[in-house]
C-alpha positions as a printed Julia matrix, in Angstrom:
141×3 Matrix{Float64}:
   6.51   21.35   7.98
   8.73   24.37   7.51
  12.22   24.14   5.89
  13.59   25.16   9.2
  11.59   22.49  11.1
  12.98   20.09   8.45
  16.36   21.0    8.94
  15.91   20.71  12.57
  14.89   17.11  12.43
  17.51   16.15  10.01
  20.14   17.66  12.2
  18.44   15.99  15.32
  18.8    12.79  13.33
  22.51   13.5   12.99
  23.33   14.57  16.65
  20.47   13.17  18.83
  20.6    16.68  20.97
  17.35   18.84  20.54
  19.1    21.84  21.35
  22.11   21.55  19.0
  19.55   20.35  16.43
  17.94   23.57  16.75
  20.8    25.73  16.79
  22.37   24.03  13.57
  18.99   24.61  11.88
  19.22   28.39  12.72
  17.15   28.82  15.41
  18.94   31.14  18.16
  21.17   30.21  20.63
  19.07   31.69  23.32
  15.84   29.74  22.58
  17.39   26.68  20.92
  16.66   24.41  24.18
  12.96   25.27  24.34
  12.45   25.41  20.64
  14.22   21.97  20.33
  11.73   20.59  23.0
   8.78   21.84  21.12
   9.79   20.51  17.5
  10.08   17.35  19.31
   6.59   17.51  20.42
   5.07   18.9   17.19
   3.2    15.46  15.6
   4.44   16.28  12.07
   8.09   16.76  13.12
   8.06   13.37  15.3
   6.43   11.47  12.5
   9.05   12.69  10.12
  11.91   11.87  12.35
  10.4     8.29  13.33
  10.09    7.69   9.67
  13.51    8.47   8.82
  14.87    6.44  11.71
  12.86    3.32  10.4
  14.39    3.96   7.06
  17.87    4.09   8.49
  17.26    0.97  10.35
  16.04   -0.89   7.39
  19.02    0.36   5.31
  21.31   -1.05   8.16
  19.67   -4.5    8.3
  19.84   -7.18   5.34
  16.27   -8.08   4.02
  15.54  -11.77   3.58
  16.14  -11.32  -0.32
  19.47   -9.9    0.25
  20.41  -12.75   2.18
  18.97  -15.28  -0.22
  20.98  -13.31  -3.01
  24.32  -13.51  -1.22
  23.72  -17.04  -0.48
  23.18  -17.96  -3.83
  26.15  -15.83  -5.12
  28.52  -17.83  -2.82
  27.07  -21.15  -3.7
  27.84  -20.33  -7.36
  31.13  -19.23  -6.57
  30.51  -15.6   -7.53
  31.75  -14.27  -4.26
  35.48  -13.9   -3.61
  37.03  -13.78  -0.01
  39.06  -10.74   1.29
  42.33  -12.31  -0.89
  40.57  -12.71  -4.03
  40.01  -16.23  -3.88
  36.97  -18.09  -4.62
  34.8   -19.64  -1.82
  35.82  -22.96  -0.91
  33.82  -26.05  -1.53
  32.84  -26.28   2.08
  31.75  -22.67   2.25
  29.51  -23.22  -0.86
  28.08  -26.32   0.38
  27.09  -24.61   3.72
  25.29  -21.73   1.31
  23.51  -24.41  -0.31
  22.6   -25.98   2.63
  21.26  -22.55   4.29
  19.35  -21.9    0.91
  17.8   -25.55   1.02
  16.63  -25.01   4.78
  14.8   -22.0    3.63
  13.19  -23.68   0.88
  12.41  -26.5    2.87
  10.61  -24.25   5.61
   8.66  -22.57   2.87
   7.51  -26.08   1.66
   6.53  -27.33   5.26
   4.6   -24.23   5.49
   2.92  -24.89   2.17
   1.99  -28.3    2.89
   0.64  -27.3    6.17
  -1.72  -24.82   4.58
  -2.58  -27.52   1.8
  -3.36  -30.09   4.67
  -5.67  -27.51   6.4
  -7.44  -26.37   2.96
  -8.09  -30.48   2.02
  -9.43  -30.94   5.67
 -11.89  -28.02   5.2
 -12.64  -29.36   1.67
 -13.46  -32.33   2.99
 -15.61  -31.09   5.83
 -17.6   -28.83   3.17
 -17.99  -32.06   0.76
 -19.41  -33.94   3.8
 -21.79  -31.22   4.68
 -22.98  -30.91   1.05
 -23.43  -34.6    0.96
 -25.63  -34.87   3.84
 -27.59  -31.96   2.67
 -28.11  -33.8   -0.37
 -28.91  -37.03   1.58
 -31.44  -35.33   3.76
 -33.21  -33.33   0.79
 -33.22  -36.67  -0.96
 -35.1   -38.4    2.08
 -37.58  -35.36   2.16
 -38.4   -35.42  -1.58
 -38.33  -39.16  -2.11
 -40.05  -40.9    0.82
């Protein structure tokens, strides 16, 4: 991608208008509309725009770890409200409850997985025992 095309893509991310982005990137006003449309159809430019939009969206939305860190900070009383006061005990308890629900959900998924693995191991052991019994019957009449 050329520097001009990158500038077009960056301006397009800001304004959302292909003609305006082309003009701001340095293309002629006369051809800005056509060039803007053409640039949006180019795979390299459209991929860059999609990637940057995904990065912007990810930056706007809190990750699960970020939420857990926030709940932990509230629970520990490390977060103050808009007046500089510590979080009330009720709010700290709500944060602790939210954290425990998260951990319980993880434990439930782990328990389910372990139960499935146990069942599979039992089936495998039973199959091995059956084969051993069948082999013993063949070898020892």
